[in-house]
PDB file of C-alpha atoms and ligand atoms in Angstrom:
ATOM      1  CA  MET J   8      31.839  17.251  24.375  1.00 90.00           C
ATOM      2  CA  VAL J   9      28.611  18.044  26.629  1.00 94.00           C
ATOM      3  CA  TYR J  10      26.141  15.160  26.138  1.00 95.00           C
ATOM      4  CA  THR J  11      23.754  12.949  28.390  1.00 93.00           C
ATOM      5  CA  LYS J  12      26.039   9.947  29.274  1.00 96.00           C
ATOM      6  CA  PRO J  13      23.207   6.835  27.848  1.00 97.00           C
ATOM      7  CA  HIS J  14      21.578   4.700  30.841  1.00 97.00           C
ATOM      8  CA  ILE J  15      21.973   0.538  30.850  1.00 98.00           C
ATOM      9  CA  PHE J  16      18.197   0.426  31.685  1.00 98.00           C
ATOM     10  CA  LYS J  17      16.886   3.303  29.207  1.00 97.00           C
ATOM     11  CA  PRO J  18      16.933   2.172  26.069  1.00 97.00           C
ATOM     12  CA  LEU J  19      15.855   5.044  23.747  1.00 97.00           C
ATOM     13  CA  ARG J  20      13.301   3.446  21.673  1.00 98.00           C
ATOM     14  CA  THR J  21      11.531   1.309  22.813  1.00 98.00           C
ATOM     15  CA  ASP J  22       8.152   1.593  19.740  1.00 98.00           C
ATOM     16  CA  VAL J  23      10.471   0.592  17.528  1.00 98.00           C
ATOM     17  CA  LEU J  24      13.150  -2.078  16.350  1.00 98.00           C
ATOM     18  CA  THR J  25      17.219  -0.724  16.691  1.00 98.00           C
ATOM     19  CA  VAL J  26      18.766  -3.294  16.202  1.00 98.00           C
ATOM     20  CA  THR J  27      18.591  -6.473  13.781  1.00 98.00           C
ATOM     21  CA  PRO J  28      19.575 -10.727  15.242  1.00 98.00           C
ATOM     22  CA  TRP J  29      22.614  -9.578  12.960  1.00 98.00           C
ATOM     23  CA  LEU J  30      23.785  -6.540  15.250  1.00 98.00           C
ATOM     24  CA  ALA J  31      23.089  -3.964  12.064  1.00 99.00           C
ATOM     25  CA  PRO J  32      21.657  -1.156  13.878  1.00 98.00           C
ATOM     26  CA  ILE J  33      17.990   0.706  12.711  1.00 99.00           C
ATOM     27  CA  ILE J  34      18.724   4.363  12.738  1.00 99.00           C
ATOM     28  CA  TRP J  35      15.676   6.343  14.536  1.00 99.00           C
ATOM     29  CA  GLU J  36      15.552   9.540  15.785  1.00 98.00           C
ATOM     30  CA  GLY J  37      16.752   9.627  19.060  1.00 98.00           C
ATOM     31  CA  THR J  38      18.521   7.122  18.696  1.00 98.00           C
ATOM     32  CA  PHE J  39      21.900   8.425  17.486  1.00 98.00           C
ATOM     33  CA  ASN J  40      23.711  11.664  19.006  1.00 98.00           C
ATOM     34  CA  VAL J  41      24.258  13.749  16.190  1.00 98.00           C
ATOM     35  CA  ASP J  42      27.014  16.064  17.767  1.00 98.00           C
ATOM     36  CA  ILE J  43      29.001  12.579  17.904  1.00 98.00           C
ATOM     37  CA  LEU J  44      29.012  11.203  15.933  1.00 98.00           C
ATOM     38  CA  ASN J  45      29.872  14.609  13.761  1.00 98.00           C
ATOM     39  CA  GLU J  46      32.835  14.970  15.591  1.00 98.00           C
ATOM     40  CA  GLN J  47      33.994  10.829  14.760  1.00 98.00           C
ATOM     41  CA  PHE J  48      33.647  11.364  11.479  1.00 98.00           C
ATOM     42  CA  ARG J  49      35.131  14.973  11.162  1.00 98.00           C
ATOM     43  CA  GLN J  50      38.394  13.793  12.877  1.00 98.00           C
ATOM     44  CA  ARG J  51      38.647  11.024   9.735  1.00 98.00           C
ATOM     45  CA  ASN J  52      38.545  14.019   7.623  1.00 98.00           C
ATOM     46  CA  THR J  53      35.699  12.207   5.063  1.00 98.00           C
ATOM     47  CA  THR J  54      34.090  12.258   2.235  1.00 98.00           C
ATOM     48  CA  VAL J  55      31.352  11.031   0.902  1.00 99.00           C
ATOM     49  CA  GLY J  56      29.491  11.188  -3.143  1.00 99.00           C
ATOM     50  CA  LEU J  57      25.882  11.388  -3.685  1.00 99.00           C
ATOM     51  CA  THR J  58      25.080   9.527  -6.712  1.00 99.00           C
ATOM     52  CA  VAL J  59      22.398  10.667  -8.643  1.00 98.00           C
ATOM     53  CA  PHE J  60      21.159   9.176 -12.246  1.00 98.00           C
ATOM     54  CA  ALA J  61      18.914  12.333 -13.620  1.00 98.00           C
ATOM     55  CA  ILE J  62      18.270  11.520 -17.352  1.00 98.00           C
ATOM     56  CA  LYS J  63      15.797  12.210 -19.960  1.00 96.00           C
ATOM     57  CA  LYS J  64      13.426  14.966 -17.716  1.00 95.00           C
ATOM     58  CA  TYR J  65      14.592  13.347 -14.811  1.00 97.00           C
ATOM     59  CA  VAL J  66      17.144  16.690 -14.605  1.00 97.00           C
ATOM     60  CA  VAL J  67      13.543  18.236 -13.955  1.00 96.00           C
ATOM     61  CA  PHE J  68      13.992  17.510 -10.226  1.00 97.00           C
ATOM     62  CA  LEU J  69      17.524  18.251 -10.270  1.00 98.00           C
ATOM     63  CA  GLN J  70      17.353  21.852  -8.603  1.00 97.00           C
ATOM     64  CA  GLN J  71      14.940  21.212  -5.558  1.00 97.00           C
ATOM     65  CA  PHE J  72      17.136  17.832  -5.142  1.00 98.00           C
ATOM     66  CA  LEU J  73      20.445  19.902  -5.074  1.00 98.00           C
ATOM     67  CA  GLU J  74      19.111  22.864  -2.581  1.00 98.00           C
ATOM     68  CA  THR J  75      17.732  20.826  -0.238  1.00 98.00           C
ATOM     69  CA  ALA J  76      20.672  18.709  -0.319  1.00 99.00           C
ATOM     70  CA  GLU J  77      22.606  21.961   0.503  1.00 98.00           C
ATOM     71  CA  THR J  78      20.192  22.206   2.958  1.00 98.00           C
ATOM     72  CA  TYR J  79      19.987  18.932   5.555  1.00 99.00           C
ATOM     73  CA  PHE J  80      23.192  16.176   3.394  1.00 99.00           C
ATOM     74  CA  MET J  81      25.880  15.510   5.522  1.00 98.00           C
ATOM     75  CA  VAL J  82      26.827  19.889   6.644  1.00 98.00           C
ATOM     76  CA  GLY J  83      29.354  19.962   7.837  1.00 98.00           C
ATOM     77  CA  HIS J  84      31.611  17.603   5.687  1.00 98.00           C
ATOM     78  CA  ARG J  85      33.075  17.241   2.919  1.00 98.00           C
ATOM     79  CA  VAL J  86      30.431  16.184  -0.202  1.00 99.00           C
ATOM     80  CA  LYS J  87      30.867  15.449  -4.163  1.00 99.00           C
ATOM     81  CA  TYR J  88      27.632  15.401  -6.343  1.00 99.00           C
ATOM     82  CA  TYR J  89      27.507  12.859  -8.884  1.00 98.00           C
ATOM     83  CA  ILE J  90      25.181  14.164 -11.603  1.00 98.00           C
ATOM     84  CA  PHE J  91      24.742  11.166 -13.764  1.00 98.00           C
ATOM     85  CA  THR J  92      23.116  12.547 -16.945  1.00 98.00           C
ATOM     86  CA  ASP J  93      22.750  12.927 -20.855  1.00 98.00           C
ATOM     87  CA  ARG J  94      21.747  15.781 -20.481  1.00 98.00           C
ATOM     88  CA  PRO J  95      25.310  17.578 -18.788  1.00 98.00           C
ATOM     89  CA  GLU J  96      24.336  21.166 -19.261  1.00 98.00           C
ATOM     90  CA  ALA J  97      20.933  20.964 -17.974  1.00 97.00           C
ATOM     91  CA  VAL J  98      22.383  20.709 -14.998  1.00 98.00           C
ATOM     92  CA  PRO J  99      21.176  23.349 -11.891  1.00 98.00           C
ATOM     93  CA  ASN J 100      24.660  25.749 -11.102  1.00 95.00           C
ATOM     94  CA  ILE J 101      23.486  26.240  -7.766  1.00 97.00           C
ATOM     95  CA  THR J 102      25.647  28.187  -4.859  1.00 97.00           C
ATOM     96  CA  LEU J 103      27.275  24.932  -2.728  1.00 98.00           C
ATOM     97  CA  LYS J 104      28.428  25.581   0.883  1.00 98.00           C
ATOM     98  CA  GLU J 105      31.930  24.833   1.758  1.00 98.00           C
ATOM     99  CA  GLY J 106      33.974  21.502   0.739  1.00 98.00           C
ATOM    100  CA  ARG J 107      31.650  20.319  -1.740  1.00 98.00           C
ATOM    101  CA  GLU J 108      31.816  20.215  -5.281  1.00 98.00           C
ATOM    102  CA  ILE J 109      28.660  18.963  -8.709  1.00 98.00           C
ATOM    103  CA  ILE J 110      30.657  17.016 -10.944  1.00 98.00           C
ATOM    104  CA  PRO J 111      27.974  15.565 -14.148  1.00 98.00           C
ATOM    105  CA  ILE J 112      28.900  12.931 -15.395  1.00 98.00           C
ATOM    106  CA  ARG J 113      27.586  12.205 -19.038  1.00 98.00           C
ATOM    107  CA  VAL J 114      26.017   8.920 -19.514  1.00 97.00           C
ATOM    108  CA  GLN J 115      24.071   7.498 -22.071  1.00 95.00           C
ATOM    109  CA  ASN J 116      20.010   7.119 -22.193  1.00 95.00           C
ATOM    110  CA  TYR J 117      17.789   4.071 -22.738  1.00 96.00           C
ATOM    111  CA  PRO J 118      14.544   3.944 -24.435  1.00 96.00           C
ATOM    112  CA  ARG J 119      13.206   2.213 -21.421  1.00 96.00           C
ATOM    113  CA  TRP J 120      12.662   3.766 -17.647  1.00 96.00           C
ATOM    114  CA  GLN J 121      13.166   0.359 -16.380  1.00 96.00           C
ATOM    115  CA  GLU J 122      16.931   0.295 -18.777  1.00 97.00           C
ATOM    116  CA  ILE J 123      17.716   3.503 -17.840  1.00 97.00           C
ATOM    117  CA  SER J 124      16.757   2.771 -13.958  1.00 96.00           C
ATOM    118  CA  MET J 125      18.637  -1.039 -14.387  1.00 97.00           C
ATOM    119  CA  ARG J 126      21.626  -0.040 -16.026  1.00 97.00           C
ATOM    120  CA  ARG J 127      22.380   2.433 -12.991  1.00 98.00           C
ATOM    121  CA  MET J 128      23.933  -0.121 -11.534  1.00 98.00           C
ATOM    122  CA  GLU J 129      26.443  -1.521 -14.197  1.00 98.00           C
ATOM    123  CA  MET J 130      27.545   2.640 -14.607  1.00 98.00           C
ATOM    124  CA  LEU J 131      28.473   2.944 -10.002  1.00 98.00           C
ATOM    125  CA  ASN J 132      30.260  -0.582 -10.605  1.00 98.00           C
ATOM    126  CA  HIS J 133      32.278   1.319 -13.288  1.00 98.00           C
ATOM    127  CA  TYR J 134      32.751   5.030 -11.833  1.00 98.00           C
ATOM    128  CA  ALA J 135      33.191   3.190  -8.176  1.00 98.00           C
ATOM    129  CA  GLN J 136      36.245   1.273 -10.149  1.00 98.00           C
ATOM    130  CA  GLN J 137      37.261   4.362 -11.933  1.00 98.00           C
ATOM    131  CA  ARG J 138      36.566   7.298 -10.435  1.00 98.00           C
ATOM    132  CA  PHE J 139      35.020   7.445  -6.893  1.00 98.00           C
ATOM    133  CA  ILE J 140      38.151   5.303  -4.650  1.00 98.00           C
ATOM    134  CA  SER J 141      40.114   7.832  -5.419  1.00 98.00           C
ATOM    135  CA  GLU J 142      37.607  10.696  -4.625  1.00 98.00           C
ATOM    136  CA  VAL J 143      35.765   9.480  -1.651  1.00 99.00           C
ATOM    137  CA  ASP J 144      34.973   7.964   1.230  1.00 98.00           C
ATOM    138  CA  PHE J 145      31.193   6.943   1.397  1.00 99.00           C
ATOM    139  CA  LEU J 146      28.695   6.270  -1.860  1.00 99.00           C
ATOM    140  CA  VAL J 147      24.970   7.217  -0.990  1.00 99.00           C
ATOM    141  CA  CYS J 148      23.723   6.502  -3.852  1.00 99.00           C
ATOM    142  CA  VAL J 149      19.872   7.604  -4.305  1.00 98.00           C
ATOM    143  CA  ASP J 150      16.903   7.983  -7.001  1.00 98.00           C
ATOM    144  CA  ALA J 151      16.016  11.820  -8.329  1.00 98.00           C
ATOM    145  CA  ASP J 152      12.726  12.104  -7.606  1.00 98.00           C
ATOM    146  CA  MET J 153      13.192  13.208  -4.127  1.00 98.00           C
ATOM    147  CA  ARG J 154      13.683  16.307  -1.876  1.00 98.00           C
ATOM    148  CA  PHE J 155      15.285  16.427   1.346  1.00 98.00           C
ATOM    149  CA  SER J 156      13.551  17.796   4.341  1.00 98.00           C
ATOM    150  CA  ASP J 157      15.076  16.660   7.859  1.00 99.00           C
ATOM    151  CA  HIS J 158      18.699  15.994   8.978  1.00 99.00           C
ATOM    152  CA  VAL J 159      19.865  12.754   6.826  1.00 99.00           C
ATOM    153  CA  GLY J 160      24.269  13.180   8.137  1.00 98.00           C
ATOM    154  CA  VAL J 161      27.577  10.562   8.964  1.00 99.00           C
ATOM    155  CA  GLU J 162      24.570   8.696  11.150  1.00 99.00           C
ATOM    156  CA  ILE J 163      23.548   6.607   7.754  1.00 99.00           C
ATOM    157  CA  LEU J 164      27.575   6.250   7.047  1.00 99.00           C
ATOM    158  CA  SER J 165      29.073   2.286   6.964  1.00 98.00           C
ATOM    159  CA  THR J 166      30.133  -0.326   5.820  1.00 99.00           C
ATOM    160  CA  VAL J 167      27.100  -1.165   3.840  1.00 99.00           C
ATOM    161  CA  PHE J 168      23.125   0.253   3.687  1.00 99.00           C
ATOM    162  CA  GLY J 169      19.776  -0.213   2.122  1.00 99.00           C
ATOM    163  CA  THR J 170      16.466   1.527   3.648  1.00 99.00           C
ATOM    164  CA  ILE J 171      13.668  -0.180   4.878  1.00 99.00           C
ATOM    165  CA  HIS J 172      11.326   0.807   2.090  1.00 98.00           C
ATOM    166  CA  PRO J 173       8.079   2.856   3.198  1.00 98.00           C
ATOM    167  CA  SER J 174       5.209   0.791   2.546  1.00 98.00           C
ATOM    168  CA  PHE J 175       6.722  -2.632   3.764  1.00 98.00           C
ATOM    169  CA  TYR J 176       8.065  -2.013   6.907  1.00 98.00           C
ATOM    170  CA  ALA J 177       5.798  -3.942   9.168  1.00 97.00           C
ATOM    171  CA  ALA J 178       4.736  -6.100   6.657  1.00 98.00           C
ATOM    172  CA  GLU J 179       5.151 -10.305   6.631  1.00 97.00           C
ATOM    173  CA  ARG J 180       7.638 -11.315   3.964  1.00 96.00           C
ATOM    174  CA  GLN J 181       5.773 -13.247   2.029  1.00 95.00           C
ATOM    175  CA  ALA J 182       4.296  -9.838   1.264  1.00 97.00           C
ATOM    176  CA  PHE J 183       7.249  -8.859   0.501  1.00 98.00           C
ATOM    177  CA  THR J 184       7.650  -7.962  -3.700  1.00 98.00           C
ATOM    178  CA  TYR J 185      10.831 -10.012  -4.185  1.00 98.00           C
ATOM    179  CA  GLU J 186      11.115 -11.932  -7.097  1.00 98.00           C
ATOM    180  CA  ARG J 187      10.004 -15.268  -6.946  1.00 98.00           C
ATOM    181  CA  ARG J 188      10.040 -16.967 -10.218  1.00 98.00           C
ATOM    182  CA  PRO J 189      13.411 -19.645  -9.441  1.00 98.00           C
ATOM    183  CA  THR J 190      14.280 -18.492 -13.194  1.00 98.00           C
ATOM    184  CA  SER J 191      15.501 -15.029 -12.888  1.00 98.00           C
ATOM    185  CA  LYS J 192      19.023 -14.594 -11.027  1.00 98.00           C
ATOM    186  CA  ALA J 193      17.141 -11.924  -8.351  1.00 98.00           C
ATOM    187  CA  TYR J 194      14.917 -14.812  -6.456  1.00 98.00           C
ATOM    188  CA  ILE J 195      14.115 -15.506  -3.138  1.00 98.00           C
ATOM    189  CA  PRO J 196      12.120 -18.248  -1.758  1.00 97.00           C
ATOM    190  CA  GLN J 197       9.110 -17.839   0.493  1.00 96.00           C
ATOM    191  CA  ASP J 198      10.879 -18.658   3.330  1.00 96.00           C
ATOM    192  CA  GLU J 199      13.579 -16.226   3.719  1.00 98.00           C
ATOM    193  CA  GLY J 200      14.572 -12.456   3.598  1.00 98.00           C
ATOM    194  CA  ASP J 201      14.267 -10.011   6.784  1.00 98.00           C
ATOM    195  CA  PHE J 202      13.330  -6.815   5.062  1.00 98.00           C
ATOM    196  CA  TYR J 203      11.944  -5.683   1.549  1.00 98.00           C
ATOM    197  CA  TYR J 204      14.448  -2.410   1.212  1.00 99.00           C
ATOM    198  CA  ILE J 205      13.997   0.157  -1.211  1.00 98.00           C
ATOM    199  CA  GLY J 206      15.587   0.219  -4.701  1.00 98.00           C
ATOM    200  CA  ALA J 207      16.242   3.681  -3.753  1.00 98.00           C
ATOM    201  CA  PHE J 208      18.349   4.594  -1.821  1.00 98.00           C
ATOM    202  CA  PHE J 209      21.648   2.004  -0.035  1.00 99.00           C
ATOM    203  CA  GLY J 210      25.664   2.677  -0.227  1.00 99.00           C
ATOM    204  CA  GLY J 211      28.591   1.944   2.276  1.00 99.00           C
ATOM    205  CA  THR J 212      32.231   1.974   1.012  1.00 99.00           C
ATOM    206  CA  VAL J 213      33.480   2.790  -2.192  1.00 99.00           C
ATOM    207  CA  ALA J 214      34.449  -0.628  -2.341  1.00 99.00           C
ATOM    208  CA  GLU J 215      31.189  -2.493  -1.381  1.00 99.00           C
ATOM    209  CA  VAL J 216      29.331  -0.554  -3.359  1.00 99.00           C
ATOM    210  CA  TYR J 217      32.046  -1.887  -6.125  1.00 98.00           C
ATOM    211  CA  LYS J 218      30.771  -5.224  -4.535  1.00 98.00           C
ATOM    212  CA  LEU J 219      27.082  -4.554  -4.177  1.00 99.00           C
ATOM    213  CA  THR J 220      26.657  -2.845  -8.106  1.00 98.00           C
ATOM    214  CA  GLU J 221      28.802  -5.825 -10.055  1.00 98.00           C
ATOM    215  CA  LYS J 222      27.741  -8.544  -8.399  1.00 98.00           C
ATOM    216  CA  CYS J 223      23.724  -6.567  -8.901  1.00 98.00           C
ATOM    217  CA  HIS J 224      24.588  -6.023 -12.742  1.00 98.00           C
ATOM    218  CA  LYS J 225      25.803  -9.200 -13.688  1.00 98.00           C
ATOM    219  CA  ASP J 226      23.034 -11.282 -12.522  1.00 98.00           C
ATOM    220  CA  ILE J 227      21.187  -8.661 -14.610  1.00 98.00           C
ATOM    221  CA  MET J 228      22.350  -9.340 -17.386  1.00 98.00           C
ATOM    222  CA  ALA J 229      22.212 -12.743 -16.613  1.00 98.00           C
ATOM    223  CA  ASP J 230      18.573 -12.739 -16.278  1.00 98.00           C
ATOM    224  CA  LYS J 231      18.421  -9.874 -20.228  1.00 98.00           C
ATOM    225  CA  ASN J 232      20.365 -12.592 -21.421  1.00 98.00           C
ATOM    226  CA  LYS J 233      17.583 -15.502 -20.508  1.00 98.00           C
ATOM    227  CA  SER J 234      14.752 -12.741 -21.428  1.00 98.00           C
ATOM    228  CA  ILE J 235      13.551 -12.319 -17.715  1.00 98.00           C
ATOM    229  CA  GLU J 236      13.793  -8.654 -15.945  1.00 98.00           C
ATOM    230  CA  ALA J 237      13.066  -9.084 -12.439  1.00 98.00           C
ATOM    231  CA  VAL J 238       9.541  -7.764 -11.090  1.00 98.00           C
ATOM    232  CA  TRP J 239      11.188  -4.806  -9.769  1.00 98.00           C
ATOM    233  CA  GLN J 240      14.025  -4.079 -12.173  1.00 98.00           C
ATOM    234  CA  GLU J 241      16.839  -3.248  -9.830  1.00 98.00           C
ATOM    235  CA  GLU J 242      15.612  -2.504  -7.132  1.00 98.00           C
ATOM    236  CA  SER J 243      14.408  -6.552  -6.683  1.00 98.00           C
ATOM    237  CA  HIS J 244      18.176  -7.516  -7.214  1.00 98.00           C
ATOM    238  CA  LEU J 245      19.288  -5.780  -4.078  1.00 98.00           C
ATOM    239  CA  ASN J 246      16.803  -7.165  -2.793  1.00 98.00           C
ATOM    240  CA  LYS J 247      18.820 -10.746  -3.324  1.00 98.00           C
ATOM    241  CA  TYR J 248      22.457  -9.269  -2.830  1.00 99.00           C
ATOM    242  CA  PHE J 249      20.951  -8.090   0.637  1.00 99.00           C
ATOM    243  CA  VAL J 250      19.570 -11.371   1.786  1.00 98.00           C
ATOM    244  CA  TYR J 251      23.011 -13.110   1.684  1.00 98.00           C
ATOM    245  CA  HIS J 252      24.585 -10.069   2.198  1.00 98.00           C
ATOM    246  CA  LYS J 253      23.569  -9.023   5.201  1.00 98.00           C
ATOM    247  CA  PRO J 254      23.522  -4.149   5.634  1.00 99.00           C
ATOM    248  CA  THR J 255      25.482  -3.475   8.590  1.00 99.00           C
ATOM    249  CA  LYS J 256      23.474  -0.696   9.397  1.00 99.00           C
ATOM    250  CA  ILE J 257      20.076   0.456   8.253  1.00 99.00           C
ATOM    251  CA  LEU J 258      18.083   3.745   7.994  1.00 99.00           C
ATOM    252  CA  SER J 259      14.293   3.527   8.518  1.00 99.00           C
ATOM    253  CA  PRO J 260      11.684   4.827   6.610  1.00 99.00           C
ATOM    254  CA  GLU J 261      12.303   8.240   7.854  1.00 99.00           C
ATOM    255  CA  TYR J 262      15.307   8.271   5.514  1.00 99.00           C
ATOM    256  CA  LEU J 263      12.890   7.943   2.574  1.00 98.00           C
ATOM    257  CA  TRP J 264       9.097   8.397   3.055  1.00 98.00           C
ATOM    258  CA  ASP J 265       5.910   8.929   0.882  1.00 98.00           C
ATOM    259  CA  ASN J 266       3.811  11.413   1.838  1.00 97.00           C
ATOM    260  CA  SER J 267       0.259   9.689   0.112  1.00 97.00           C
ATOM    261  CA  LEU J 268       1.126   7.075   2.932  1.00 98.00           C
ATOM    262  CA  GLY J 269       0.075   9.201   5.513  1.00 97.00           C
ATOM    263  CA  ASN J 270       1.829   9.861   9.181  1.00 97.00           C
ATOM    264  CA  PRO J 271       2.698   7.261  11.269  1.00 98.00           C
ATOM    265  CA  LYS J 272       2.984   7.825  14.853  1.00 98.00           C
ATOM    266  CA  PHE J 273       6.631   6.079  14.735  1.00 98.00           C
ATOM    267  CA  LEU J 274       7.879   8.621  11.971  1.00 98.00           C
ATOM    268  CA  LYS J 275       8.819  11.535  13.906  1.00 98.00           C
ATOM    269  CA  LYS J 276      10.712  12.392  11.228  1.00 98.00           C
ATOM    270  CA  LYS J 277      10.545  12.627   7.242  1.00 98.00           C
ATOM    271  CA  ARG J 278      14.095  13.448   6.349  1.00 99.00           C
ATOM    272  CA  PHE J 279      13.920  12.298   2.637  1.00 98.00           C
ATOM    273  CA  LEU J 280      10.851  12.108   0.530  1.00 98.00           C
ATOM    274  CA  ALA J 281       9.696  11.047  -2.661  1.00 98.00           C
ATOM    275  CA  VAL J 282       8.405  14.347  -5.217  1.00 97.00           C
ATOM    276  CA  PRO J 283       4.435  13.347  -6.678  1.00 92.00           C
ATOM    277  CA  LYS J 284       5.427  13.436 -10.284  1.00 82.00           C
ATOM    278  CA  ASN J 285       3.415  12.649 -13.254  1.00 77.00           C
ATOM    279  CA  HIS J 286       4.621   9.125 -14.551  1.00 64.00           C
ATOM    280  CA  ALA J 287       3.457   9.398 -17.652  1.00 57.00           C
ATOM    281  CA  ALA J 288       4.689  12.804 -18.434  1.00 64.00           C
ATOM    282  CA  ILE J 289       7.932  12.178 -17.095  1.00 70.00           C
ATOM    283  CA  ARG J 290       8.628   8.923 -17.562  1.00 65.00           C
ATOM    284  CA  ASN J 291       8.099   8.065 -21.129  1.00 59.00           C
ATOM    285  CA  LYS J 292       8.390  12.042 -22.356  1.00 54.00           C
ATOM    286  CA  ARG J 293       4.784  11.657 -24.295  1.00 48.00           C
ATOM    287  CA  ASN J 294       3.752  14.823 -23.519  1.00 45.00           C
ATOM    288  CA  SER J 295       5.874  17.655 -22.403  1.00 47.00           C
ATOM    289  CA  ASN J 296       3.726  20.536 -20.359  1.00 47.00           C
ATOM    290  CA  LEU J 297       4.999  18.848 -17.655  1.00 43.00           C
ATOM    291  CA  LYS J 298       3.389  19.728 -14.311  1.00 35.00           C
TER     292      LYS J 298
HETATM  293  O1  48C M 310      17.040   9.577 -14.291  1.00 72.47           O
HETATM  294  C1  48C M 310      15.926   9.059 -15.559  1.00 72.47           C
HETATM  295  N1  48C M 310      15.445   8.380 -16.762  1.00 72.47           N
HETATM  296  C2  48C M 310      14.118   7.800 -16.097  1.00 72.47           C
HETATM  297  O2  48C M 310      13.397   8.597 -17.064  1.00 72.47           O
HETATM  298  C3  48C M 310      13.825   7.223 -15.504  1.00 72.47           C
HETATM  299  C4  48C M 310      14.697   6.820 -14.696  1.00 72.47           C
HETATM  300  N2  48C M 310      15.373   7.583 -13.915  1.00 72.47           N
HETATM  301  C5  48C M 310      15.707   7.444 -12.773  1.00 72.47           C
HETATM  302  O3  48C M 310      16.047   6.155 -12.411  1.00 72.47           O
HETATM  303  C6  48C M 310      16.486   8.832 -11.978  1.00 72.47           C
HETATM  304  O4  48C M 310      17.446   8.958 -10.886  1.00 72.47           O
HETATM  305  C7  48C M 310      14.579   7.929 -10.497  1.00 72.47           C
HETATM  306  O5  48C M 310      14.727   8.644  -9.676  1.00 72.47           O
HETATM  307  C8  48C M 310      15.133   6.329 -11.482  1.00 72.47           C
HETATM  308  C9  48C M 310      13.990   5.319 -11.324  1.00 72.47           C
HETATM  309  N3  48C M 310      13.258   5.176  -9.779  1.00 72.47           N
HETATM  310  C10 48C M 310      12.201   5.890 -10.354  1.00 72.47           C
HETATM  311  O6  48C M 310      11.594   6.652 -11.515  1.00 72.47           O
HETATM  312  C11 48C M 310      10.824   6.379  -9.009  1.00 72.47           C
HETATM  313  N4  48C M 310      11.942   6.894  -8.117  1.00 72.47           N
HETATM  314  C12 48C M 310      10.053   4.916  -9.009  1.00 72.47           C
END
């Protein structure tokens, strides 16, 4: 394989932080050679599980989610799409490339969208141990109301990774919307924390995701027993986890963006985009005429 030699005095990006104080790489366009990485992961015949929850109205997002994943997500590698849904019959049957499979998993729904969102930790934890451990090497856990719009590949894979929230990439820690009530298990003191991670995109090895989801689920239930719900549900618990179990790799906002946030210069790629939705129509199924 022919590729340009790395130069000790020529950093690949000088406009953004590319490594954390605990030596976790932060993934930006221009900082990695995808051909070298693909070769490394193909040599290990890596299989990646992509988990997504599409409960109640969120099944409407699956067609575009899956079609764009086929175009951009882990192309050339083995992928299992695990679709957690209360409507397995609503999972679209799209043509997949070789080595890729759609696996609907029937799960119950809950009345509140907050509960649906939080219960993901419980369900991911259960299936990590029941099924994923024997089927895939890595898990990538994402929201459903999203579409892939550029390359998302093996450069994201690591023992345990999180994604910088696109609304807080330049914020001071005091501005992070961490849970600040000491009574919650998700509590983070004002002078702690590194980044604000988004709950919509995390992952790692199955074993690490098992540990992460177990801790988050336990803490969510402990809060529930004290009639408290963290300010941003499981995202608050994920952030707490990542303060004390720091990610081994961090995805830049390239990996989760919302076009309502504009086009800042440092953003060379928008790889995974929020799909605008009518919250009321989707979350509370109040009106059925979904746009
Ligand atoms: O699948 C559903 N159905 C619901 O009624 C509410 C949430 N969800 C899942 O939770 C979807 O996977 C959503 O993406 C996720 C919560 N995230 C959101 O609603 C926006 N991305 C913030």
